[in-house]
Short mmCIF file of C-alpha atoms in Angstrom, two decimals:
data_model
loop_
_atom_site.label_atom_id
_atom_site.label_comp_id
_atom_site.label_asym_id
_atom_site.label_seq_id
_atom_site.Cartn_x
_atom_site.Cartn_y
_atom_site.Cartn_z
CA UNK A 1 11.84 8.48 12.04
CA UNK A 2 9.12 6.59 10.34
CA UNK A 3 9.28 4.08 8.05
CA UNK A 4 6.80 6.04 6.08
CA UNK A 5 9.69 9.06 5.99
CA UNK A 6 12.89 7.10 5.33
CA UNK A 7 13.85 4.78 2.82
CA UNK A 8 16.33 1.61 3.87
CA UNK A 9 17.82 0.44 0.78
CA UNK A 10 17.44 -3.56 0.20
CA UNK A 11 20.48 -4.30 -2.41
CA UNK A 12 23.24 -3.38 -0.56
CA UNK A 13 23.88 -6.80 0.72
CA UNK A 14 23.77 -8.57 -2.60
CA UNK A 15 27.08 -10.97 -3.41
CA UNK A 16 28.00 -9.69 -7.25
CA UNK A 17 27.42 -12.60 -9.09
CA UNK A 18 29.97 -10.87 -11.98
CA UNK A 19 31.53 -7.47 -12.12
CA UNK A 20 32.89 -7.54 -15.46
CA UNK A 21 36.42 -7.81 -16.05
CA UNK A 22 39.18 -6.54 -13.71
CA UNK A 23 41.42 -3.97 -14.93
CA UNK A 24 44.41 -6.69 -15.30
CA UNK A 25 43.02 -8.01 -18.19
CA UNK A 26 40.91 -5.72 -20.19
CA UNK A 27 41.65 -5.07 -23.67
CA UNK A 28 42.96 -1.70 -24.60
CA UNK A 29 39.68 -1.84 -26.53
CA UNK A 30 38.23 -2.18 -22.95
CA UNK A 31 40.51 -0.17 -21.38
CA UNK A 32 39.42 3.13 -23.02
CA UNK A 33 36.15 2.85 -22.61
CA UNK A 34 36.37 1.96 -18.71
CA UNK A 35 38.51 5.18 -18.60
CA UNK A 36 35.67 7.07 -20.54
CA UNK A 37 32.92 5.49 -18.84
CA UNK A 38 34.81 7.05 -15.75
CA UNK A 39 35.32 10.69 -16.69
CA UNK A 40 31.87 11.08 -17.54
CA UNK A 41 30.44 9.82 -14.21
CA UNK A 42 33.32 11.09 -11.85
CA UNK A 43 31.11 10.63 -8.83
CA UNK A 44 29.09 7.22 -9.42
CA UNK A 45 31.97 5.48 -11.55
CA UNK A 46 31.62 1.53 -12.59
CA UNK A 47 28.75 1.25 -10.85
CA UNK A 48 25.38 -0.78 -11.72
CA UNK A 49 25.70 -2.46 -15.00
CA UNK A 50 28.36 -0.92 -16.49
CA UNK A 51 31.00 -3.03 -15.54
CA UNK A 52 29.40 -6.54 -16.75
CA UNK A 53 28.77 -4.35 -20.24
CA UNK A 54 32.56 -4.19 -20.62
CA UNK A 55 33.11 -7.68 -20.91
CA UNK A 56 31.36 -6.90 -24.17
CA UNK A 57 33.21 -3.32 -26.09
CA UNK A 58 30.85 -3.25 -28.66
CA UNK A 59 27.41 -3.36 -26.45
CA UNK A 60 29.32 -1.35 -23.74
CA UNK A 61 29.73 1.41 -25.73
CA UNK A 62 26.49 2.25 -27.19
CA UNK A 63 24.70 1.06 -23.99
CA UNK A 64 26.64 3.97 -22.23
CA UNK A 65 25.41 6.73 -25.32
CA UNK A 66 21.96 5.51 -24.97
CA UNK A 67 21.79 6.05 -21.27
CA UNK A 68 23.43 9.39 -21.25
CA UNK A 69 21.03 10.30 -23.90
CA UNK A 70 17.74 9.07 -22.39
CA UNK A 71 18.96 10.00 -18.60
CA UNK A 72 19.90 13.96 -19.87
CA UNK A 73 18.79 14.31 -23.37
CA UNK A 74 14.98 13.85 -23.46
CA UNK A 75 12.47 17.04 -23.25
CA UNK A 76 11.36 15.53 -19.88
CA UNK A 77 12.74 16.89 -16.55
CA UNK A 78 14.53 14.89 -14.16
CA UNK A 79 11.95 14.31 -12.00
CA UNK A 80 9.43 13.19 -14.60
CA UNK A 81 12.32 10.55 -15.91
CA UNK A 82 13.00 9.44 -12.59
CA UNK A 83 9.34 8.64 -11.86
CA UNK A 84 9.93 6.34 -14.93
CA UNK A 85 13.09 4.97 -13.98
CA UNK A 86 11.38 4.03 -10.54
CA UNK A 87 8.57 2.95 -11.82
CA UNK A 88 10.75 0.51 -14.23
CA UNK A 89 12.92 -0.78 -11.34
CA UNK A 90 9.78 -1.79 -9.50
CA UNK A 91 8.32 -3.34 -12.35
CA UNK A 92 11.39 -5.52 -12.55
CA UNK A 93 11.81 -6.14 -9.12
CA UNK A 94 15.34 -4.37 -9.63
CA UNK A 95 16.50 -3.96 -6.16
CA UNK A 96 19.86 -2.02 -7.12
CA UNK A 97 17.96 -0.01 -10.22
CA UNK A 98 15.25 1.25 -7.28
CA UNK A 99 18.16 2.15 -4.59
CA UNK A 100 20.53 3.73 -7.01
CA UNK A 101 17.36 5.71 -8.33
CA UNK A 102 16.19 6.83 -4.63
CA UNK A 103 18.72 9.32 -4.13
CA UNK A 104 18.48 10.60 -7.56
CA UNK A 105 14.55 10.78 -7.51
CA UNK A 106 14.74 13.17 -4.13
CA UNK A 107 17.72 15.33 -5.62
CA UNK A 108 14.94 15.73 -8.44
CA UNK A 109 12.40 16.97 -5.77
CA UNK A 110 10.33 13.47 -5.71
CA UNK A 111 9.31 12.87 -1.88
CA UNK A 112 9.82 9.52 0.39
CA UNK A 113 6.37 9.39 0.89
CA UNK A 114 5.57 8.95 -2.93
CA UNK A 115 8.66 6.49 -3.18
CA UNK A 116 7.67 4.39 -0.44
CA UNK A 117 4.03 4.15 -1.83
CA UNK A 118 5.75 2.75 -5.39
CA UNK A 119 3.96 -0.93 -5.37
CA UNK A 120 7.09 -3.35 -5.54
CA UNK A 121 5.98 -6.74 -4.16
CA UNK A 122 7.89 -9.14 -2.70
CA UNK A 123 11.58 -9.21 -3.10
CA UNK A 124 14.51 -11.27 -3.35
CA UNK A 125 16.07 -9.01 -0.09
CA UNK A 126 13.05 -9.28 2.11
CA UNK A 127 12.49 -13.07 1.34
CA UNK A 128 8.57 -12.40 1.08
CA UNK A 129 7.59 -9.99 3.79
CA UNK A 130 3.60 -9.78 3.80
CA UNK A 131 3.94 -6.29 5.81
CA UNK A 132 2.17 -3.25 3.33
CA UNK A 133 3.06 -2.29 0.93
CA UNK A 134 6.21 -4.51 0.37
CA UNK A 135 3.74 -7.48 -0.43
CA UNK A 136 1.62 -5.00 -3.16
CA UNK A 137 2.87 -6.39 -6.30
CA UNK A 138 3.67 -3.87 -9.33
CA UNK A 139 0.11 -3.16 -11.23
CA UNK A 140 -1.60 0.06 -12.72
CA UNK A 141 -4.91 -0.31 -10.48
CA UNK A 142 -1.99 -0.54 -7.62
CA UNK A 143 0.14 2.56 -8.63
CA UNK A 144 -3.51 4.51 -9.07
CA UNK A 145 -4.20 3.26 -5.53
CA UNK A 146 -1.30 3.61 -3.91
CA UNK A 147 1.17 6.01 -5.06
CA UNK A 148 -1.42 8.52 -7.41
CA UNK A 149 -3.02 10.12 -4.32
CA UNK A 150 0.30 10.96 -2.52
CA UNK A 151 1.51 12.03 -5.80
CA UNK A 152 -1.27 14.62 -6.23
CA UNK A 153 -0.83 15.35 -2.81
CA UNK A 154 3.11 16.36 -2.74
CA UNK A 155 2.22 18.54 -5.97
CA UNK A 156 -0.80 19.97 -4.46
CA UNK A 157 0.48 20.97 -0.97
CA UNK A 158 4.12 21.23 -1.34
CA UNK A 159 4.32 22.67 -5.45
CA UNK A 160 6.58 20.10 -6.92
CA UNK A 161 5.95 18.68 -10.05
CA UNK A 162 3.59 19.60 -12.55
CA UNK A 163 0.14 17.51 -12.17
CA UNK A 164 -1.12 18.28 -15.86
CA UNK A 165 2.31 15.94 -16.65
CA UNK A 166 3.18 14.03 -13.81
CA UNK A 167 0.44 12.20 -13.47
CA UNK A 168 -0.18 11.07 -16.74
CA UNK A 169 3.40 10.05 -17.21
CA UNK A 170 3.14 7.99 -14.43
CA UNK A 171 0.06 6.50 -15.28
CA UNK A 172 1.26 5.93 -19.60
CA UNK A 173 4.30 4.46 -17.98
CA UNK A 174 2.56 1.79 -15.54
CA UNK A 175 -0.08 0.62 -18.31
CA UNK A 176 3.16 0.26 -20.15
CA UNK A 177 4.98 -1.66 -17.96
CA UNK A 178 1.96 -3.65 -16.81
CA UNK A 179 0.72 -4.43 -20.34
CA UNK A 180 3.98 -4.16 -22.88
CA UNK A 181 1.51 -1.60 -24.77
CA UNK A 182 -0.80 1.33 -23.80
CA UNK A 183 -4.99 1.80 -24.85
CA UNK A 184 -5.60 4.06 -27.82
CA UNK A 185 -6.80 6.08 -24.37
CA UNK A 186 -4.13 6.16 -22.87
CA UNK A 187 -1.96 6.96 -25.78
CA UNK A 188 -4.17 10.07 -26.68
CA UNK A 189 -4.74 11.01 -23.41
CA UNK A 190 -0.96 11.41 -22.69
CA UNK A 191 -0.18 12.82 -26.11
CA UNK A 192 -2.48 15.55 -25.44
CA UNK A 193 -1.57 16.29 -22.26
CA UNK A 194 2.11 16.53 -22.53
CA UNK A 195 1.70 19.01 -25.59
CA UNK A 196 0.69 16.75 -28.43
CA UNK A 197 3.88 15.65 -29.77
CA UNK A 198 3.96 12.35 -30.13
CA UNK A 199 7.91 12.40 -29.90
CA UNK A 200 7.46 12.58 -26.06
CA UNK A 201 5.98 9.33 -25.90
CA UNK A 202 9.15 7.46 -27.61
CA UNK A 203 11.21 9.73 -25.34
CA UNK A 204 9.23 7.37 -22.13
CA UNK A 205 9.29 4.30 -24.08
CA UNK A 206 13.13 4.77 -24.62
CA UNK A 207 13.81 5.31 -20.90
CA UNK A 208 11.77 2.31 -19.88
CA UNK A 209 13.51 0.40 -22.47
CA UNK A 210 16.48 1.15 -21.50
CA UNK A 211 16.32 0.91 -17.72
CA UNK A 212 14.43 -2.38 -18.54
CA UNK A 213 17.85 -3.14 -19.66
CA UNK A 214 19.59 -2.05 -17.17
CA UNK A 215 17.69 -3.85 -14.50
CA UNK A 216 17.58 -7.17 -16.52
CA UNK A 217 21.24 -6.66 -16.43
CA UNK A 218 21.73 -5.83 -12.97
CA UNK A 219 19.28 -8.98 -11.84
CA UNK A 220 21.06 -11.07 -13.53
CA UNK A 221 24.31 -10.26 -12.35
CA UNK A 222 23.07 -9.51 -8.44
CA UNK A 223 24.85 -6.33 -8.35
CA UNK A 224 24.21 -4.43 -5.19
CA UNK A 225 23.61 -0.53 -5.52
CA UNK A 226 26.87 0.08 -3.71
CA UNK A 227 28.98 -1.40 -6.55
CA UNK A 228 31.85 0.27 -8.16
CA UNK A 229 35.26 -1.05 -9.82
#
């Protein structure tokens, strides 16, 4: 299989840096929430930030309410908010944010061959490869070049998505990322085209904020996309 058709995650190696407290010694403050943090997410557990968060109860908590509401309570679909989680990881260079987000992103009906095309640059795994696009750092004019046309092409020729709002989501999302704000454009231009509500446009600010978040967090802490505790 082609490299083009298969995606080889790069976190999975990482040492954990910190994991958050052990069981041991949590509080039963701590305690409870680990055990509710697990019940709601029976198949992906303590994994990704969540288990630094708990060394902190009171940011754990309402970092886990946030999350479940932007990840399932937003008008988007899932595949529109995983284009925006991706998008977010790359931005941040968030190795474990992008793998974890892979599988999710295809279960949602995104392709491999848009994912791969997501410009990431250089990363802390691959120790500065200059091969394709892994050396294409994270830019609008570089998500327009590379990933747009294989977007429009997986809607176009295989039906997913919806172009009138996956593009434009995409392309609010990148400006966003690129520039910490959007154009009065841009801003228009996506409010119109996603049904001219302007509550849709804090629903993508609040999942870039929050995976922003997320990835600072997982960074920091070098957690690999295969942790869990």
């Amino acid at each position: 299989m082609s490299k083009e058709k298969q995606y080889i995650p790069t976190s999975n190696t990482f040492t954990s840096r910190y994991n958050g407290p052990s069981p041991e010694i949590m509080t039963p403050q701590q305690t409870a929430l680990r055990n509710s943090i697990l019940e709601s997410r029976p198949r992906t557990g303590l994994s990704g930030p969540f288990g630094p968060w708990l060394a902190v109860p009171s940011i754990a908590g309402p970092s886990q309410e946030l999350g479940r509401i932007v990840r399932y309570g937003t008008s988007l679909s899932m595949r529109e908010s995983e284009l925006v989680i991706l998008l977010t990881g790359a931005k941040f260079k968030s190795e474990a944010e992008f793998d974890i987000h892979v599988g999710e992103a295809m279960r949602a009906g995104i392709g491999l061959d848009v994912i791969n095309k997501i410009p990431r640059g250089s990363l802390i795994s691959q120790k500065g490869s200059k091969e394709g696009i892994d050396n294409v750092e994270f830019s609008l004019e570089n998500v327009k070049e590379y990933m747009i046309p294989l977007l429009k092409k997986e809607i176009d020729n295989e039906g997913k998505g919806d172009l009138q709002r996956d593009i434009p989501i995409v392309l609010f999302t990148a400006e966003l990322l690129e520039t910490n704000t959007v154009s009065d454009e841009t801003y228009a231009t996506t409010k119109q085209m996603l049904g001219g509500d302007d509550s849709v446009l804090v629903e993508i600010i609040a999942i870039v904020g929050y995976y922003a978040y997320v990835a600072y967090t997982l960074n920091v802490f070098r957690i690999p996309s295969s942790s869990s505790s």
